mmCIF file of C-alpha atoms in Angstrom:
data_model
loop_
_atom_site.group_PDB
_atom_site.id
_atom_site.type_symbol
_atom_site.label_atom_id
_atom_site.label_comp_id
_atom_site.label_asym_id
_atom_site.label_seq_id
_atom_site.Cartn_x
_atom_site.Cartn_y
_atom_site.Cartn_z
ATOM 1 C CA LYS A 94 17.696 -7.807 -17.439
ATOM 2 C CA ASP A 95 14.259 -6.984 -18.832
ATOM 3 C CA SER A 96 11.116 -7.450 -16.770
ATOM 4 C CA PRO A 97 9.344 -10.727 -17.529
ATOM 5 C CA LYS A 98 6.342 -10.631 -19.841
ATOM 6 C CA PHE A 99 3.092 -12.093 -18.523
ATOM 7 C CA LEU A 100 0.000 -13.278 -20.321
ATOM 8 C CA LEU A 101 -2.117 -13.590 -17.191
ATOM 9 C CA SER A 102 -5.332 -11.689 -16.668
ATOM 10 C CA MET A 103 -5.877 -9.602 -13.539
ATOM 11 C CA SER A 104 -7.862 -12.444 -11.979
ATOM 12 C CA GLU A 105 -4.955 -14.847 -12.444
ATOM 13 C CA TYR A 106 -2.360 -13.068 -10.321
ATOM 14 C CA SER A 107 -0.564 -15.303 -7.885
ATOM 15 C CA ASP A 108 -1.293 -14.908 -4.196
ATOM 16 C CA SER A 109 2.114 -16.356 -3.364
ATOM 17 C CA GLU A 110 3.469 -15.255 0.020
ATOM 18 C CA ASP A 111 7.014 -15.506 -1.382
ATOM 19 C CA GLU A 112 8.106 -11.934 -2.078
ATOM 20 C CA SER A 113 11.695 -12.753 -3.037
ATOM 21 C CA HIS A 114 10.754 -13.124 -6.707
ATOM 22 C CA ALA A 115 9.509 -9.530 -6.767
ATOM 23 C CA LEU A 116 12.787 -7.862 -5.806
ATOM 24 C CA PRO A 117 13.354 -5.240 -6.970
ATOM 25 C CA PHE A 118 9.702 -5.053 -7.991
ATOM 26 C CA LYS A 119 10.363 -6.607 -11.395
ATOM 27 C CA ILE A 120 6.933 -8.193 -11.745
ATOM 28 C CA CYS A 121 4.476 -5.782 -13.297
ATOM 29 C CA SER A 122 0.821 -5.976 -14.114
ATOM 30 C CA PRO A 123 0.082 -7.359 -17.572
ATOM 31 C CA GLY A 124 -1.608 -5.085 -20.060
ATOM 32 C CA LEU A 125 -1.782 -2.104 -17.703
ATOM 33 C CA SER A 126 0.038 1.191 -17.927
ATOM 34 C CA ASN A 127 2.552 0.177 -15.284
ATOM 35 C CA SER A 128 3.977 -2.767 -17.224
ATOM 36 C CA ASP A 129 7.464 -2.502 -18.744
ATOM 37 C CA GLY A 130 8.736 1.063 -18.573
ATOM 38 C CA TRP A 131 6.690 2.004 -15.491
ATOM 39 C CA ASP A 132 9.561 4.166 -14.266
ATOM 40 C CA GLN A 133 9.370 6.306 -17.407
ATOM 41 C CA GLN A 134 5.638 6.941 -17.070
ATOM 42 C CA GLY A 135 5.599 9.012 -13.882
ATOM 43 C CA PHE A 136 4.809 6.164 -11.476
ATOM 44 C CA LEU A 137 6.653 6.070 -8.138
ATOM 45 C CA SER A 138 6.580 2.283 -7.952
ATOM 46 C CA PRO A 139 5.362 -0.568 -10.163
ATOM 47 C CA PHE A 140 2.314 -2.591 -9.179
ATOM 48 C CA VAL A 141 3.166 -5.788 -7.336
ATOM 49 C CA PRO A 142 0.115 -7.365 -5.675
ATOM 50 C CA ILE A 143 0.365 -8.238 -1.999
ATOM 51 C CA SER A 144 -1.084 -11.632 -1.178
ATOM 52 C CA ASN A 145 -4.414 -11.888 0.611
ATOM 53 C CA GLU A 146 -2.762 -14.253 3.107
ATOM 54 C CA LYS A 147 -0.157 -11.635 4.003
ATOM 55 C CA ILE A 148 -2.838 -8.960 4.411
ATOM 56 C CA GLU A 149 -4.594 -11.214 6.920
ATOM 57 C CA VAL A 150 -1.354 -11.809 8.849
ATOM 58 C CA ILE A 151 -0.486 -8.104 8.952
ATOM 59 C CA PHE A 152 -3.885 -6.992 10.201
ATOM 60 C CA SER A 153 -4.352 -9.863 12.627
ATOM 61 C CA GLN A 154 -1.316 -8.390 14.383
ATOM 62 C CA ASN A 155 -2.338 -4.774 13.768
ATOM 63 C CA PRO A 156 -6.129 -4.837 14.104
ATOM 64 C CA LEU A 157 -8.162 -1.730 13.358
ATOM 65 C CA ASN A 158 -11.633 -0.692 14.510
ATOM 66 C CA SER A 159 -14.469 1.516 13.325
ATOM 67 C CA THR A 160 -12.837 4.660 14.753
ATOM 68 C CA LYS A 161 -9.780 4.294 12.520
ATOM 69 C CA TYR A 162 -9.215 5.778 9.078
ATOM 70 C CA LEU A 163 -6.854 3.695 6.947
ATOM 71 C CA VAL A 164 -5.170 5.052 3.837
ATOM 72 C CA ASP A 165 -3.258 2.850 1.386
ATOM 73 C CA LEU A 166 -0.855 4.991 -0.655
ATOM 74 C CA GLY A 167 -0.224 3.299 -3.983
ATOM 75 C CA CYS A 168 -3.186 0.981 -3.397
ATOM 76 C CA GLY A 169 -2.948 -0.969 -6.660
ATOM 77 C CA ASP A 170 -6.036 -3.137 -7.053
ATOM 78 C CA GLY A 171 -7.322 -2.122 -3.621
ATOM 79 C CA ARG A 172 -6.881 -5.369 -1.686
ATOM 80 C CA VAL A 173 -5.829 -3.735 1.590
ATOM 81 C CA VAL A 174 -8.612 -1.126 1.457
ATOM 82 C CA LYS A 175 -11.220 -3.774 0.698
ATOM 83 C CA TYR A 176 -9.996 -6.004 3.531
ATOM 84 C CA CYS A 177 -9.912 -3.259 6.184
ATOM 85 C CA ALA A 178 -13.306 -1.787 5.283
ATOM 86 C CA SER A 179 -15.015 -5.179 5.244
ATOM 87 C CA GLN A 180 -13.236 -6.750 8.235
ATOM 88 C CA PHE A 181 -12.983 -3.807 10.623
ATOM 89 C CA GLY A 182 -15.767 -1.491 9.494
ATOM 90 C CA CYS A 183 -13.369 1.429 9.292
ATOM 91 C CA LYS A 184 -13.215 4.130 6.659
ATOM 92 C CA SER A 185 -10.541 3.024 4.194
ATOM 93 C CA MET A 186 -9.176 4.930 1.244
ATOM 94 C CA GLY A 187 -6.794 3.880 -1.492
ATOM 95 C CA MET A 188 -5.012 6.223 -3.875
ATOM 96 C CA ASP A 189 -3.105 5.258 -6.988
ATOM 97 C CA LEU A 190 -1.787 7.086 -10.027
ATOM 98 C CA ASP A 191 -2.780 4.226 -12.329
ATOM 99 C CA ILE A 192 -6.385 4.761 -13.436
ATOM 100 C CA ASP A 193 -6.648 1.158 -14.662
ATOM 101 C CA LEU A 194 -5.843 -0.136 -11.176
ATOM 102 C CA ILE A 195 -8.330 2.240 -9.547
ATOM 103 C CA THR A 196 -11.001 1.016 -11.970
ATOM 104 C CA LYS A 197 -10.119 -2.594 -11.109
ATOM 105 C CA ALA A 198 -10.200 -1.809 -7.357
ATOM 106 C CA LYS A 199 -13.699 -0.366 -7.650
ATOM 107 C CA GLU A 200 -14.864 -3.434 -9.583
ATOM 108 C CA LEU A 201 -13.413 -5.813 -6.976
ATOM 109 C CA ALA A 202 -15.082 -3.888 -4.133
ATOM 110 C CA GLN A 203 -18.592 -4.184 -5.565
ATOM 111 C CA GLY A 204 -20.851 -6.269 -3.356
ATOM 112 C CA MET A 205 -18.441 -6.476 -0.426
ATOM 113 C CA ALA A 206 -19.468 -5.841 3.166
ATOM 114 C CA ASN A 207 -19.214 -2.174 4.173
ATOM 115 C CA HIS A 208 -18.630 -1.170 0.546
ATOM 116 C CA ASP A 209 -19.604 2.406 1.418
ATOM 117 C CA LEU A 210 -16.511 2.649 3.653
ATOM 118 C CA ALA A 211 -14.083 1.829 0.806
ATOM 119 C CA ILE A 212 -13.011 4.835 -1.233
ATOM 120 C CA TYR A 213 -10.696 4.707 -4.246
ATOM 121 C CA LEU A 214 -9.137 7.858 -5.669
ATOM 122 C CA HIS A 215 -7.100 8.308 -8.811
ATOM 123 C CA GLY A 216 -4.205 10.679 -8.301
ATOM 124 C CA ASP A 217 -0.683 11.402 -7.194
ATOM 125 C CA PHE A 218 -0.516 10.937 -3.416
ATOM 126 C CA ILE A 219 2.488 13.252 -3.208
ATOM 127 C CA ALA A 220 0.471 16.104 -4.751
ATOM 128 C CA LYS A 221 -2.880 15.273 -3.088
ATOM 129 C CA GLN A 222 -1.915 15.142 0.579
ATOM 130 C CA ALA A 223 -5.063 16.999 1.613
ATOM 131 C CA GLU A 224 -7.100 13.932 0.610
ATOM 132 C CA TYR A 225 -5.648 11.814 3.423
ATOM 133 C CA LYS A 226 -4.351 14.226 6.070
ATOM 134 C CA GLU A 227 -6.894 12.925 8.640
ATOM 135 C CA ALA A 228 -5.731 9.287 8.351
ATOM 136 C CA THR A 229 -4.939 7.425 11.582
ATOM 137 C CA THR A 230 -3.277 4.478 9.833
ATOM 138 C CA VAL A 231 -1.224 4.571 6.647
ATOM 139 C CA PHE A 232 -0.323 1.417 4.717
ATOM 140 C CA VAL A 233 2.561 1.499 2.256
ATOM 141 C CA TYR A 234 3.927 -1.210 -0.077
ATOM 142 C CA LEU A 235 6.393 0.738 -2.250
ATOM 143 C CA ILE A 236 10.023 0.759 -3.354
ATOM 144 C CA PRO A 237 12.615 2.778 -1.353
ATOM 145 C CA GLU A 238 12.754 5.644 -3.859
ATOM 146 C CA ALA A 239 9.045 6.246 -3.302
ATOM 147 C CA LEU A 240 9.449 6.044 0.483
ATOM 148 C CA VAL A 241 11.993 8.875 0.389
ATOM 149 C CA LYS A 242 9.370 11.120 -1.217
ATOM 150 C CA LEU A 243 6.887 10.252 1.532
ATOM 151 C CA THR A 244 9.152 10.903 4.513
ATOM 152 C CA SER A 245 8.394 14.590 5.107
ATOM 153 C CA ILE A 246 4.673 14.103 4.408
ATOM 154 C CA LEU A 247 4.373 11.370 7.049
ATOM 155 C CA GLU A 248 6.430 13.317 9.571
ATOM 156 C CA GLU A 249 4.058 16.288 9.179
ATOM 157 C CA MET A 250 0.999 14.028 9.527
ATOM 158 C CA GLY A 251 2.461 12.563 12.715
ATOM 159 C CA LYS A 252 2.785 15.983 14.321
ATOM 160 C CA LYS A 253 -1.001 16.448 14.171
ATOM 161 C CA GLY A 254 -1.928 13.415 16.243
ATOM 162 C CA LYS A 255 -1.443 9.708 16.732
ATOM 163 C CA LEU A 256 -0.441 8.023 13.498
ATOM 164 C CA GLU A 257 0.413 4.413 12.728
ATOM 165 C CA LEU A 258 2.348 3.552 9.609
ATOM 166 C CA ILE A 259 2.454 -0.034 8.418
ATOM 167 C CA LEU A 260 5.198 -0.595 5.877
ATOM 168 C CA SER A 261 5.280 -3.961 4.170
ATOM 169 C CA PHE A 262 8.392 -5.316 2.461
ATOM 170 C CA TYR A 263 12.093 -5.805 3.109
ATOM 171 C CA TRP A 264 13.051 -2.199 3.699
ATOM 172 C CA GLY A 265 11.957 0.530 6.045
ATOM 173 C CA PHE A 266 12.577 4.239 6.367
ATOM 174 C CA ASP A 267 16.151 5.128 7.317
ATOM 175 C CA GLU A 268 14.684 7.603 9.768
ATOM 176 C CA LEU A 269 11.207 8.935 10.471
ATOM 177 C CA ASP A 270 11.403 11.785 12.967
ATOM 178 C CA GLY A 271 9.249 11.326 16.061
ATOM 179 C CA PHE A 272 8.156 7.756 15.257
ATOM 180 C CA THR A 273 8.917 4.563 17.149
ATOM 181 C CA LYS A 274 9.934 1.715 14.832
ATOM 182 C CA SER A 275 9.323 -2.016 15.251
ATOM 183 C CA TYR A 276 9.730 -4.997 12.929
ATOM 184 C CA ASP A 277 7.480 -8.045 12.678
ATOM 185 C CA GLN A 278 9.447 -10.937 11.214
ATOM 186 C CA GLU A 279 6.433 -13.190 10.634
ATOM 187 C CA ALA A 280 4.633 -10.586 8.552
ATOM 188 C CA ASN A 281 7.881 -9.111 7.180
ATOM 189 C CA THR A 282 6.502 -5.708 8.110
ATOM 190 C CA TYR A 283 7.806 -2.533 9.695
ATOM 191 C CA LYS A 284 5.492 -0.527 11.913
ATOM 192 C CA TYR A 285 6.049 3.087 12.868
ATOM 193 C CA THR A 286 3.985 4.721 15.598
ATOM 194 C CA ARG A 287 3.783 8.383 16.508
ATOM 195 C CA ASN A 288 1.974 9.477 19.675
ATOM 196 C CA VAL A 289 1.452 13.201 20.252
#
């Protein structure tokens, strides 16, 4: 079945907490390069916005502080990065392959508190690992095929020091060597922690 067509603008996306309609990530951003056919354009996962309400729930249970460095891989419109930089005062970076989404993320971050702590980079996070190798917290909201490509990268990052991985959605990694796994039913989120 084809992905639904949407006539909504970026500002009209739903903040619905119900993720069941998005399986398996069928909803795509209207008018952007990751609409229909995203999987034939080099993207690892289509853009599906996470609700602001869910972001608040996740980080109320996984609070950060100014010593942390959060990275959102496949950051979309930058909601998680914006929230963490403004709420916790921590360095927060988002990376996405879709230049239109990075442009939108930068626009949405203008005028926010701690805007200097929010960084948005255009690029392939598989190829540009050096950009986020110092992260202490990694946030991921991607389909399973993309998670497979991240497994070895995250395992290597974990060997260098304490690393927390927050994975939001219905699936987790089959195995992530050296990490302890927990599941938060309220936030529908997996958390992996590696202490060295």
